[in-house]
Short mmCIF file of C-alpha atoms in Angstrom, two decimals:
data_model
loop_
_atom_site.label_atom_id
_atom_site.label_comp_id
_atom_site.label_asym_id
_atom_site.label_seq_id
_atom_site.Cartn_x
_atom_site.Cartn_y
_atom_site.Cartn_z
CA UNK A 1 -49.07 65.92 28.03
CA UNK A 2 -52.95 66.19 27.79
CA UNK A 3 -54.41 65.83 24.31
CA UNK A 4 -56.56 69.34 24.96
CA UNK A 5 -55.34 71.74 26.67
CA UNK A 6 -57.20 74.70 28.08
CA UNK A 7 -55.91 77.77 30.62
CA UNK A 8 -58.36 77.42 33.25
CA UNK A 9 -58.65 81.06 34.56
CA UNK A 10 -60.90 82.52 36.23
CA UNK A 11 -60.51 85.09 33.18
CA UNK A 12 -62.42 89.17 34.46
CA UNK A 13 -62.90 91.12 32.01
CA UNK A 14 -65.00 94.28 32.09
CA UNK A 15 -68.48 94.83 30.30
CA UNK A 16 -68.48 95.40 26.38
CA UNK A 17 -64.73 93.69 26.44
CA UNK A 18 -63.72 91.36 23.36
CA UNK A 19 -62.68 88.13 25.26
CA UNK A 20 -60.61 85.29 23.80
CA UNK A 21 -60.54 81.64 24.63
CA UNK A 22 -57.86 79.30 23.58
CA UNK A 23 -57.13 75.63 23.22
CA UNK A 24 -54.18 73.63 22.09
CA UNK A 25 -54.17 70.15 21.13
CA UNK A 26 -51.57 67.36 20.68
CA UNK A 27 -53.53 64.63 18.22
CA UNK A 28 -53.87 65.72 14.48
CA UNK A 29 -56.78 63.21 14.43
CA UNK A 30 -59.13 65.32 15.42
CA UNK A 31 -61.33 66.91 12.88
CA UNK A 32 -64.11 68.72 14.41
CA UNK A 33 -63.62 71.16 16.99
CA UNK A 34 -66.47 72.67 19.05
CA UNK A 35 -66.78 75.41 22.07
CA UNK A 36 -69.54 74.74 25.25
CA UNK A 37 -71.00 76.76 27.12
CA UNK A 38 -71.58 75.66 31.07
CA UNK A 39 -73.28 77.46 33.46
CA UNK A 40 -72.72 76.86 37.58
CA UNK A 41 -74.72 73.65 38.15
CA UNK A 42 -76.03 73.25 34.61
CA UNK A 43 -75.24 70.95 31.69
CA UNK A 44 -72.60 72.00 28.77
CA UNK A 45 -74.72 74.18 26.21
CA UNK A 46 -73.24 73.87 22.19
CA UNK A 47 -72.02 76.86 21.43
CA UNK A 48 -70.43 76.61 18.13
CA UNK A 49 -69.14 73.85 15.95
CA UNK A 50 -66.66 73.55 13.27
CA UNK A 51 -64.79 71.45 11.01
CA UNK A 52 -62.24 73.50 8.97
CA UNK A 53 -59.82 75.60 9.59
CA UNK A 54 -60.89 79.11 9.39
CA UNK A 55 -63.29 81.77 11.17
CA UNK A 56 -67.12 80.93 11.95
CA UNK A 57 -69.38 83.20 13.11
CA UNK A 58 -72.26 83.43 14.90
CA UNK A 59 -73.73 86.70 16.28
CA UNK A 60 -71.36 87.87 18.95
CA UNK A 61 -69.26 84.79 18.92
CA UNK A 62 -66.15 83.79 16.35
CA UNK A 63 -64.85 80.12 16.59
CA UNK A 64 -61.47 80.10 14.77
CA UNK A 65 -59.37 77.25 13.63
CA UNK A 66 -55.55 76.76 13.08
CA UNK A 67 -55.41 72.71 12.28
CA UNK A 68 -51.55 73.58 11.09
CA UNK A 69 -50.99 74.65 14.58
CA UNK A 70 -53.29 72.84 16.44
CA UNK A 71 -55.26 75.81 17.93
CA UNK A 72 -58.60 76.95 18.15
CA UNK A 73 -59.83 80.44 20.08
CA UNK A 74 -63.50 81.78 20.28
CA UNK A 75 -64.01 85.21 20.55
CA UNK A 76 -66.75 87.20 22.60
CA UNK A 77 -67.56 90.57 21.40
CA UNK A 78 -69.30 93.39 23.57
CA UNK A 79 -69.10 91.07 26.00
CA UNK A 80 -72.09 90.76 28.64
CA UNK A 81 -72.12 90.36 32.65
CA UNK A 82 -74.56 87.27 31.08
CA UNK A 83 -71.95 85.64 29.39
CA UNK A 84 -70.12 84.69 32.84
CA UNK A 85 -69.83 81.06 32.85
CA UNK A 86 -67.26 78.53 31.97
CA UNK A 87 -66.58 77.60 28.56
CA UNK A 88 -65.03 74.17 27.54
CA UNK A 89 -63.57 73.42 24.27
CA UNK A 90 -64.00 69.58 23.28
CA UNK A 91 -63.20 68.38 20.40
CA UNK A 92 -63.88 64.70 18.08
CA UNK A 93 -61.89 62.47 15.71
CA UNK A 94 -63.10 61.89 12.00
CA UNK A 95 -65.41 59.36 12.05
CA UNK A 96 -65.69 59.04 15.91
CA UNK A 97 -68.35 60.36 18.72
CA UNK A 98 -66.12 60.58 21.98
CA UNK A 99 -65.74 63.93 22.97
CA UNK A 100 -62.56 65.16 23.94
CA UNK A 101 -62.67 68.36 26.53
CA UNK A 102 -60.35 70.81 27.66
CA UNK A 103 -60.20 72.04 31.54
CA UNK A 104 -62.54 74.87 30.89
CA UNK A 105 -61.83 78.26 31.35
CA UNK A 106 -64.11 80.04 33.97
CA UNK A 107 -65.07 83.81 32.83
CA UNK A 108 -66.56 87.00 34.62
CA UNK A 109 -67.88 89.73 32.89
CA UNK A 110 -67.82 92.83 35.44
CA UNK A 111 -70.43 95.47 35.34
CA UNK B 1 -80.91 72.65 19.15
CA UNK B 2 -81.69 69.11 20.14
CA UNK B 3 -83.28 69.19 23.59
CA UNK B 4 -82.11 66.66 26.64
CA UNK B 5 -83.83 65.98 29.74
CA UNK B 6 -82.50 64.34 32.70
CA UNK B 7 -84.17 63.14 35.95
CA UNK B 8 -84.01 63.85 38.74
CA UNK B 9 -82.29 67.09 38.31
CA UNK B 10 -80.68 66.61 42.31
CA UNK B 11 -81.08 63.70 44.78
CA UNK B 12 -79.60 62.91 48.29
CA UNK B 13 -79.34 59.59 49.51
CA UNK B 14 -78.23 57.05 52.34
CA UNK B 15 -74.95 55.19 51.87
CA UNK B 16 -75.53 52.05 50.73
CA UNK B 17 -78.50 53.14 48.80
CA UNK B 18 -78.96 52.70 44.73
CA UNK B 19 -80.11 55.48 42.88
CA UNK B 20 -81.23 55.77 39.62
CA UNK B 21 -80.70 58.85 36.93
CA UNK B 22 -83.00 58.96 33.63
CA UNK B 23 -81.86 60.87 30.06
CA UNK B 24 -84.38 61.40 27.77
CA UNK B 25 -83.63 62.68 24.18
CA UNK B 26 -87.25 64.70 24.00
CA UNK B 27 -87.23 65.45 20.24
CA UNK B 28 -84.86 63.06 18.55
CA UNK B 29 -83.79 59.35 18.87
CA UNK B 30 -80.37 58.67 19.74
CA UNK B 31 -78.47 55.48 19.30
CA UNK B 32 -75.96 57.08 20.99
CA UNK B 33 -75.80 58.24 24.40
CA UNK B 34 -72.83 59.66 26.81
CA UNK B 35 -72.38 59.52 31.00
CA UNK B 36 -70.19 61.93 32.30
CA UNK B 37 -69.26 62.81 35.57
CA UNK B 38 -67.77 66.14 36.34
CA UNK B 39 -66.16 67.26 39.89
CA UNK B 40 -66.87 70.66 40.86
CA UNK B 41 -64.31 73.26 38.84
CA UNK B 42 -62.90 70.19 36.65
CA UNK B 43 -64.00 68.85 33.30
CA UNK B 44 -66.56 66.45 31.95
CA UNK B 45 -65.10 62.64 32.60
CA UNK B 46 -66.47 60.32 30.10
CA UNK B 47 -67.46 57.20 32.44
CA UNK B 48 -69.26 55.15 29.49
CA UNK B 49 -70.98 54.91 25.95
CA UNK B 50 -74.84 53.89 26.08
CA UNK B 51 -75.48 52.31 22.89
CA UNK B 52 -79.73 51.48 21.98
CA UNK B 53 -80.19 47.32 22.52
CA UNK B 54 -76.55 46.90 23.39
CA UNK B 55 -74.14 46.85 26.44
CA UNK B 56 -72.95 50.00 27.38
CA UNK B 57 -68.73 50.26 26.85
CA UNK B 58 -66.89 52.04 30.01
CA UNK B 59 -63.93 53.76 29.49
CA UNK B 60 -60.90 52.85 31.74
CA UNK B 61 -61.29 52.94 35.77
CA UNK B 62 -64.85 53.38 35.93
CA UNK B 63 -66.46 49.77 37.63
CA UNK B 64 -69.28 48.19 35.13
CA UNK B 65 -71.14 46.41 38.76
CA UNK B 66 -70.61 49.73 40.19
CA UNK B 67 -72.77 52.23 37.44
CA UNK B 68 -75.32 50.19 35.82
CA UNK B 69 -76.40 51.96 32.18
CA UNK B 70 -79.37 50.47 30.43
CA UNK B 71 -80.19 51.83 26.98
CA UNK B 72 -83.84 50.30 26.43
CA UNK B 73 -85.15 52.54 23.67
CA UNK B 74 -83.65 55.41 21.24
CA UNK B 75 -84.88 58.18 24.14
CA UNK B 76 -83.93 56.64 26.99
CA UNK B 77 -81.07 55.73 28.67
CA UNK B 78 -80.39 55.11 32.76
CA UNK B 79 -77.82 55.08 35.03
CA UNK B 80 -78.09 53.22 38.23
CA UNK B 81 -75.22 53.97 40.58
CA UNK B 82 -74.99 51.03 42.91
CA UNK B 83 -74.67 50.66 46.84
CA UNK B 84 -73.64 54.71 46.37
CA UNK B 85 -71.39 55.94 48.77
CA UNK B 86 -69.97 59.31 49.92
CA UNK B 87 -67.15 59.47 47.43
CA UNK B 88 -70.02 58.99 44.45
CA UNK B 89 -71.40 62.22 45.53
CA UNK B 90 -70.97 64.37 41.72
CA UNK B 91 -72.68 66.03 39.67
CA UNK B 92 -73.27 63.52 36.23
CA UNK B 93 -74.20 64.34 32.95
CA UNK B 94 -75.84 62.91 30.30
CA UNK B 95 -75.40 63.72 26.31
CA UNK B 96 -77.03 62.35 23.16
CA UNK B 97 -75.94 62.37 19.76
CA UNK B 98 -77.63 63.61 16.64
CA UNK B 99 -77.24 64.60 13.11
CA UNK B 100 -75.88 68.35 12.59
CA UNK B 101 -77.09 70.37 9.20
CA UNK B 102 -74.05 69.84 8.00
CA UNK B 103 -74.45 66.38 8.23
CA UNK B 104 -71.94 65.62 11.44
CA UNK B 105 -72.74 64.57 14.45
CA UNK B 106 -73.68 66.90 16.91
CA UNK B 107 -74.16 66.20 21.33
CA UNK B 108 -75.99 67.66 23.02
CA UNK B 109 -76.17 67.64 26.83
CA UNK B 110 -78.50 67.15 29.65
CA UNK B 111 -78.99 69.47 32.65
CA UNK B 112 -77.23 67.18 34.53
CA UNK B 113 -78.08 65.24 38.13
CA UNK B 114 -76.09 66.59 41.21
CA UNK B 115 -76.06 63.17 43.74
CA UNK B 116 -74.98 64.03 47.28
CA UNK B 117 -74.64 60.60 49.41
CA UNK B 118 -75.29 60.72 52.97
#
C-alpha cells in the first residue's frame, strides 16, 4: 500500500463546476498536509498549506483536513477552463522536510 | 511566494555527454534543497537532499557517481548528471525550503529542466 494515495483521473468537469480532490494516507506521522498545483511542463506551484484538521480557505480554493481519517480534499469553486492542470497532494512529517506526493490527479475544465 | 529559478529550462544532448542543471533560490537562502525527477503523467521522485557545505543524501536506487549534486552556497545548488544516456532523458525538478508565516517550513519549486539524450 502507498503511504499517499491519489485517484489519478483525468477528472472533466464543465466551467463554473465545484471540483473536489482527494487524498488518503496510511502514516499518522504526517502533520502538515499541502495541495500543488502543476502545469504541463512546469514546476509544482504551492497551492495551499495546512497543519490541522479543519477547512482553510483561500479565494476560490478550500483545503480540508480529516487527520482521524486520514483524508484531505481541496475544493475548486466556479471553476475556470484556467484551472486545468494537475494537482498533487504531498504531504510532511512533524519535524521533517521530505515531501511525500500523491499520483496527481489531472483536471479539465470544459468551456 | 518564495521564487526558484532553474537553468537551463530544456537541454538535448549526446549520449555519453555530462550535463549540468543550476537551482537558484532568487530571494531567500536555503540550507535545504530537493532533486526530483518526474516521468511524464507520474509523480515527483525524490532522487536526493542538497544540504549547504555538506554531501548531498540520495534516497534509495538513485546512483551517487551517476547524479553529482553540489550545494556551494545557500542559493545554489547543481546537479550534474553523468555520462547521460537515453534512459536519463526526464524532466527534473528542483525545490528549496523556507520559513512559512506560520513558522513551518514551506518548498517551493523550480520550473524544472526537461533533458532529452540523444
Amino acid at each position: 500500500q502507498k503511504e499517499v494515495e491519489q485517484d489519478p483521473g483525468p477528472l472533466s468537469v464543465p466551467e463554473g463546476a465545484i471540483v473536489s480532490l482527494n487524498c488518503t494516507y496510511s502514516n499518522s506521522a504526517f502533520q502538515y498536509f499541502m495541495w500543488y498545483r502543476q502545469y504541463s511542463r512546469k514546476g509544482p506551484e504551492l497551492l495551499m498549506y495546512t497543519y490541522s484538521s479543519g477547512n482553510k480557505e483561500d479565494g476560490r480554493f478550500t483545503a480540508q483536513v480529516d487527520k482521524s481519517s486520514k483524508y484531505i480534499s481541496l475544493f475548486i469553486r466556479d471553476s475556470q477552463p484556467s484551472d486545468s492542470a494537475t494537482y498533487l497532494c504531498a504531504m510532511v512529517t512533524g519535524g521533517g522536510n521530505k515531501l511525500t506526493f500523491g499520483t496527481g490527479t489531472q483536471l479539465k475544465v470544459e468551456l | 511566494g518564495a521564487v526558484v529559478s532553474q537553468h537551463p529550462s530544456r537541454v538535448i544532448c549526446k549520449s555519453g555527454t555530462s550535463v549540468k542543471i543550476e537551482c537558484r533560490s532568487l530571494d531567500f537562502q536555503a540550507t535545504t534543497m530537493f532533486w526530483y525527477r518526474q516521468f511524464p503523467k507520474k509523480s515527483l521522485m525524490l532522487m536526493a537532499t542538497s544540504n549547504e557545505g555538506s554531501k548531498a543524501t540520495y534516497e534509495q536506487g538513485v546512483e551517487k557517481d551517476k547524479f553529482l549534486i553540489n550545494h556551494a552556497s545557500l542559493t545554489l545548488s547543481t546537479l550534474t548528471v553523468t555520462s547521460a544516456h537515453p534512459e536519463d532523458s526526464s524532466f527534473y525538478i528542483c525545490s528549496a525550503i523556507t520559513m512559512g508565516l506560520a513558522g513551518n517550513n514551506e518548498q517551493f519549486f523550480g520550473p524544472g529542466t526537461r533533458l532529452t539524450v540523444l
